[in-house]
Coordinates of N, CA and C in Angstrom, one line a residue:
X1306 N 131.4 177.8 14.8 CA 130.9 177.7 16.2 C 132.0 177.0 17.0
X1307 N 132.3 177.6 18.2 CA 133.4 177.0 19.0 C 132.7 175.9 20.0
X1308 N 133.6 175.2 20.7 CA 133.1 174.1 21.5 C 132.1 174.6 22.6
X1309 N 132.5 175.7 23.2 CA 131.7 176.3 24.3 C 130.2 176.6 23.8
X1310 N 130.1 177.2 22.6 CA 128.8 177.6 22.1 C 128.0 176.3 21.8
X1311 N 128.7 175.3 21.2 CA 128.0 174.0 20.9 C 127.5 173.4 22.2
X1312 N 128.3 173.4 23.2 CA 127.9 172.8 24.5 C 126.7 173.5 25.1
X1313 N 126.7 174.8 25.0 CA 125.5 175.6 25.5 C 124.3 175.2 24.7
X1314 N 124.4 175.2 23.4 CA 123.2 174.8 22.5 C 122.7 173.4 22.8
X1315 N 123.7 172.5 23.0 CA 123.3 171.1 23.3 C 122.6 171.0 24.6
X1316 N 123.1 171.7 25.6 CA 122.5 171.7 27.0 C 121.1 172.3 26.9
X1317 N 120.9 173.4 26.2 CA 119.6 174.1 26.2 C 118.6 173.2 25.4
X1318 N 119.0 172.5 24.4 CA 118.1 171.7 23.6 C 117.7 170.4 24.4
X1319 N 118.6 169.9 25.2 CA 118.4 168.7 26.0 C 117.6 168.8 27.2
X1320 N 117.4 170.1 27.7 CA 116.7 170.2 29.0 C 115.2 169.8 28.9
X1321 N 114.8 169.0 29.9 CA 113.4 168.7 29.9 C 112.6 169.7 30.7
X1322 N 113.2 170.7 31.3 CA 112.5 171.7 32.1 C 111.9 172.7 31.1
X1323 N 110.6 172.9 31.4 CA 109.9 173.9 30.5 C 110.2 175.3 30.9
X1324 N 110.0 176.2 29.9 CA 110.1 177.6 30.1 C 108.7 178.1 30.5
X1325 N 108.3 177.7 31.7 CA 106.9 178.0 32.1 C 106.9 178.0 33.7
X1326 N 106.3 179.0 34.3 CA 106.1 179.1 35.7 C 104.8 178.5 36.1
X1327 N 104.8 177.5 37.0 CA 103.5 176.9 37.4 C 102.8 177.7 38.4
X1328 N 103.4 177.8 39.6 CA 102.9 178.6 40.7 C 104.0 179.2 41.5
X1329 N 103.6 180.2 42.2 CA 104.5 181.0 43.1 C 104.1 180.7 44.5
X1330 N 105.0 180.3 45.4 CA 104.7 180.0 46.8 C 105.0 181.3 47.6
X1331 N 104.0 181.7 48.5 CA 104.2 182.8 49.4 C 104.2 182.3 50.8
X1332 N 105.3 182.6 51.5 CA 105.4 182.1 52.9 C 104.5 182.9 53.8
X1333 N 103.6 182.2 54.6 CA 102.7 182.9 55.5 C 102.8 182.2 56.9
X1334 N 102.4 182.9 57.9 CA 102.4 182.3 59.3 C 101.0 181.8 59.7
X1335 N 100.0 182.5 59.4 CA 98.6 182.1 59.7 C 97.8 181.9 58.4
X1336 N 97.6 180.7 58.0 CA 97.1 180.4 56.7 C 95.6 181.0 56.5
X1337 N 94.9 180.9 57.6 CA 93.5 181.5 57.5 C 93.5 183.0 57.4
X1338 N 94.3 183.6 58.2 CA 94.4 185.1 58.1 C 94.9 185.6 56.8
X1339 N 95.9 184.9 56.3 CA 96.5 185.2 55.0 C 95.5 184.9 53.8
X1340 N 94.8 183.8 53.9 CA 93.7 183.6 52.9 C 92.7 184.7 52.9
X1341 N 92.2 185.1 54.0 CA 91.3 186.2 54.1 C 91.8 187.5 53.4
X1342 N 93.1 187.8 53.8 CA 93.7 189.0 53.3 C 93.9 189.0 51.7
X1343 N 94.4 187.9 51.2 CA 94.6 187.8 49.8 C 93.3 187.7 49.1
X1344 N 92.3 187.1 49.6 CA 91.0 187.0 49.0 C 90.4 188.5 48.9
X1345 N 90.6 189.2 49.9 CA 90.1 190.6 49.9 C 90.8 191.4 48.9
X1346 N 92.1 191.3 48.9 CA 93.0 192.1 47.9 C 92.7 191.7 46.5
X1347 N 92.5 190.4 46.2 CA 92.3 190.0 44.8 C 90.9 189.8 44.4
X1348 N 89.9 190.1 45.3 CA 88.5 190.0 45.0 C 88.1 188.6 44.8
X1349 N 88.6 187.7 45.6 CA 88.3 186.2 45.5 C 87.3 185.9 46.6
X1350 N 86.5 184.8 46.4 CA 85.6 184.3 47.4 C 86.4 183.3 48.2
X1351 N 86.4 183.4 49.5 CA 87.2 182.5 50.4 C 86.7 181.1 50.2
X1352 N 85.5 180.8 49.9 CA 85.0 179.5 49.7 C 85.6 178.8 48.6
X1353 N 86.2 179.6 47.6 CA 86.9 179.0 46.5 C 88.4 178.8 46.7
X1354 N 88.8 179.1 47.9 CA 90.2 179.0 48.3 C 90.4 178.0 49.5
X1355 N 90.4 176.7 49.2 CA 90.4 175.7 50.2 C 91.8 175.6 50.8
X1356 N 91.9 175.4 52.1 CA 93.2 175.1 52.7 C 93.4 173.6 52.7
X1357 N 94.6 173.2 52.2 CA 94.9 171.8 52.0 C 96.0 171.4 52.9
X1358 N 95.9 170.2 53.5 CA 96.9 169.6 54.3 C 97.3 170.5 55.5
X1359 N 96.4 171.4 55.9 CA 96.7 172.3 57.0 C 97.7 173.4 56.8
X1360 N 98.3 173.4 55.6 CA 99.3 174.5 55.4 C 99.4 175.1 54.0
X1361 N 98.6 174.6 53.1 CA 98.6 175.1 51.7 C 97.3 175.7 51.3
X1362 N 97.3 176.8 50.6 CA 96.0 177.4 50.1 C 96.3 178.0 48.7
X1363 N 96.0 177.1 47.7 CA 96.1 177.6 46.3 C 95.0 178.6 46.0
X1364 N 95.4 179.7 45.4 CA 94.4 180.8 45.0 C 94.1 180.7 43.5
X1365 N 92.8 180.7 43.2 CA 92.4 180.6 41.8 C 92.8 181.9 41.0
X1366 N 93.8 181.8 40.2 CA 94.4 183.0 39.5 C 94.2 182.8 38.0
X1367 N 94.3 183.9 37.3 CA 94.4 183.9 35.9 C 95.9 183.8 35.6
X1368 N 96.3 182.8 34.8 CA 97.7 182.6 34.5 C 98.5 181.9 35.7
X1369 N 99.7 182.4 36.0 CA 100.5 181.7 37.0 C 99.8 181.7 38.3
X1370 N 99.8 180.6 39.0 CA 99.1 180.4 40.3 C 99.9 181.0 41.5
X1371 N 99.2 181.2 42.5 CA 99.8 181.6 43.8 C 99.3 180.6 44.8
X1372 N 100.3 180.1 45.6 CA 99.9 179.2 46.7 C 100.5 179.8 48.0
X1373 N 99.6 180.0 48.9 CA 99.9 180.5 50.3 C 100.4 179.2 51.0
X1374 N 101.5 179.3 51.8 CA 102.0 178.1 52.4 C 102.7 178.5 53.7
X1375 N 102.4 177.8 54.8 CA 103.1 178.1 56.1 C 104.5 177.5 56.1
X1376 N 104.8 176.7 55.0 CA 106.1 176.2 54.8 C 106.7 175.4 55.9
X1377 N 106.1 174.4 56.4 CA 106.6 173.7 57.6 C 108.0 173.0 57.2
X1378 N 108.2 172.7 56.0 CA 109.5 172.1 55.6 C 110.6 173.2 55.4
X1379 N 110.3 174.4 55.2 CA 111.2 175.5 54.9 C 111.3 176.6 56.0
X1380 N 111.2 176.2 57.2 CA 111.3 177.2 58.3 C 110.0 177.5 59.0
X1381 N 108.9 177.1 58.4 CA 107.6 177.5 59.0 C 107.4 176.8 60.3
X1382 N 108.2 175.8 60.6 CA 108.1 175.1 61.9 C 109.0 175.7 63.0
X1383 N 109.7 176.7 62.6 CA 110.6 177.4 63.6 C 109.9 178.7 64.2
X1384 N 110.3 179.1 65.3 CA 109.8 180.4 65.9 C 109.9 181.5 64.8
X1385 N 108.8 182.2 64.6 CA 108.8 183.3 63.6 C 108.5 182.9 62.2
X1386 N 108.4 181.6 62.0 CA 108.0 181.1 60.7 C 109.1 181.2 59.6
X1387 N 108.7 180.8 58.4 CA 109.6 181.0 57.2 C 109.8 182.4 56.9
X1388 N 111.0 182.8 56.4 CA 111.3 184.2 56.1 C 110.4 184.8 55.1
X1389 N 110.1 186.1 55.3 CA 109.2 186.8 54.3 C 110.0 187.1 53.1
X1390 N 109.3 187.4 52.0 CA 109.9 187.9 50.8 C 110.2 189.4 50.9
X1391 N 111.5 189.7 51.0 CA 111.9 191.1 51.2 C 112.0 191.9 50.0
X1392 N 112.1 191.3 48.8 CA 112.2 192.0 47.5 C 111.0 191.5 46.7
X1393 N 110.2 192.3 46.1 CA 109.1 191.8 45.3 C 109.6 190.8 44.3
X1394 N 109.0 189.6 44.3 CA 109.4 188.5 43.4 C 108.5 188.3 42.2
X1395 N 107.4 189.0 42.2 CA 106.4 188.9 41.1 C 105.5 190.2 41.2
X1396 N 104.8 190.3 40.1 CA 103.9 191.5 40.0 C 102.4 191.0 40.0
X1397 N 101.5 191.7 40.6 CA 100.1 191.5 40.5 C 99.7 192.7 39.5
X1398 N 98.9 192.3 38.5 CA 98.6 193.3 37.5 C 97.3 194.1 37.7
X1399 N 97.2 195.3 37.2 CA 96.0 196.1 37.3 C 95.9 196.9 36.0
X1400 N 94.6 197.2 35.7 CA 94.4 198.2 34.5 C 94.3 199.6 35.1
X1401 N 94.0 199.7 36.4 CA 93.8 201.0 37.0 C 94.6 201.2 38.2
X1402 N 95.8 201.7 38.0 CA 96.8 201.8 39.1 C 96.3 202.7 40.2
X1403 N 95.8 203.8 39.9 CA 95.3 204.8 41.0 C 94.2 204.2 41.8
X1404 N 93.3 203.5 41.2 CA 92.2 202.9 41.9 C 92.7 201.8 42.8
X1405 N 93.7 201.0 42.3 CA 94.3 199.9 43.0 C 94.9 200.5 44.3
X1406 N 95.7 201.5 44.1 CA 96.4 202.1 45.3 C 95.3 202.7 46.3
X1407 N 94.3 203.3 45.8 CA 93.3 203.9 46.7 C 92.5 202.7 47.4
X1408 N 92.3 201.6 46.7 CA 91.7 200.4 47.3 C 92.5 199.9 48.4
X1409 N 93.8 199.8 48.2 CA 94.7 199.2 49.2 C 94.7 200.1 50.4
X1410 N 94.7 201.4 50.2 CA 94.7 202.4 51.4 C 93.3 202.2 52.1
X1411 N 92.2 202.1 51.4 CA 90.9 202.0 52.0 C 90.8 200.7 52.9
X1412 N 91.4 199.6 52.5 CA 91.3 198.4 53.3 C 92.4 198.3 54.3
X1413 N 93.3 199.3 54.4 CA 94.3 199.3 55.4 C 95.6 198.5 55.1
X1414 N 95.9 198.2 53.9 CA 97.1 197.5 53.5 C 98.3 198.4 53.8
X1415 N 99.4 197.8 54.3 CA 100.6 198.6 54.6 C 101.3 198.9 53.2
X1416 N 101.5 200.2 53.0 CA 102.1 200.6 51.7 C 103.6 200.7 52.0
X1417 N 104.4 200.2 51.0 CA 105.9 200.4 51.0 C 106.3 201.6 50.2
X1418 N 105.6 201.8 49.1 CA 105.8 202.9 48.2 C 104.4 203.5 47.8
X1419 N 104.5 204.7 47.3 CA 103.3 205.2 46.5 C 103.6 204.8 45.1
X1420 N 102.8 205.3 44.1 CA 103.0 205.0 42.7 C 104.4 205.5 42.3
X1421 N 105.1 204.7 41.7 CA 106.5 205.0 41.2 C 106.4 205.0 39.6
X1422 N 107.0 206.0 39.0 CA 107.2 206.0 37.5 C 105.9 205.8 36.8
X1423 N 104.8 206.2 37.5 CA 103.4 206.0 36.9 C 103.2 204.6 36.4
X1424 N 103.8 203.6 37.1 CA 103.8 202.2 36.6 C 103.5 201.2 37.7
X1425 N 104.0 201.4 38.9 CA 103.9 200.4 40.0 C 103.9 201.0 41.4
X1426 N 103.5 200.2 42.3 CA 103.7 200.5 43.8 C 103.9 199.2 44.5
X1427 N 104.3 199.2 45.8 CA 104.6 198.0 46.5 C 103.9 198.1 47.9
X1428 N 103.3 196.9 48.3 CA 102.6 196.8 49.6 C 103.2 195.6 50.3
X1429 N 102.8 195.5 51.6 CA 103.2 194.4 52.4 C 102.0 193.6 52.8
X1430 N 102.1 192.3 52.7 CA 101.0 191.5 53.2 C 101.1 191.3 54.7
X1431 N 100.2 190.6 55.4 CA 100.3 190.6 56.9 C 101.6 189.9 57.4
X1432 N 102.3 189.2 56.6 CA 103.5 188.5 57.0 C 104.8 189.3 56.6
X1433 N 104.6 190.5 56.0 CA 105.7 191.3 55.6 C 106.2 191.0 54.3
X1434 N 105.6 190.1 53.5 CA 106.0 189.9 52.1 C 105.7 191.1 51.3
X1435 N 106.7 191.5 50.5 CA 106.5 192.7 49.6 C 106.0 192.2 48.3
X1436 N 104.9 192.9 47.9 CA 104.2 192.6 46.6 C 104.1 193.8 45.8
X1437 N 104.4 193.7 44.5 CA 104.4 194.8 43.6 C 103.0 194.7 42.8
X1438 N 102.4 195.9 42.7 CA 101.2 196.0 41.9 C 101.6 196.9 40.7
X1439 N 101.3 196.4 39.5 CA 101.9 197.0 38.3 C 100.8 197.2 37.3
X1440 N 101.0 198.4 36.6 CA 100.1 198.7 35.5 C 100.2 197.7 34.4
X1441 N 99.1 197.2 33.9 CA 99.2 196.2 32.8 C 99.3 196.9 31.5

């Protein structure tokens, strides 16, 4: 084993950072409007999604968490708010892709794509964040 390989292994073993995602932050402009939208899309009760400190709204998820955030520290205090997610950064899962697409259309969600490769489609939230819905 050469020195470079040994250094890589030593660094990987020494890292205290876990191989685990805690939560994903989604930048939003209107925390209440976004909470309503995400609750409708995910079938959540708004009463279970409390707004904290005036700018955070953790959503009760299975697995990795989602936190809606007006991001006052990261551009949310500027005109136009924090930048939207232009490329889907994560997937929301479904067992029934066609029904999920039909539901999004029924509730008026802006579609970016139709079903692609019989596996996924992309929508926009009210702030223009692109979200991928993917077959589980």
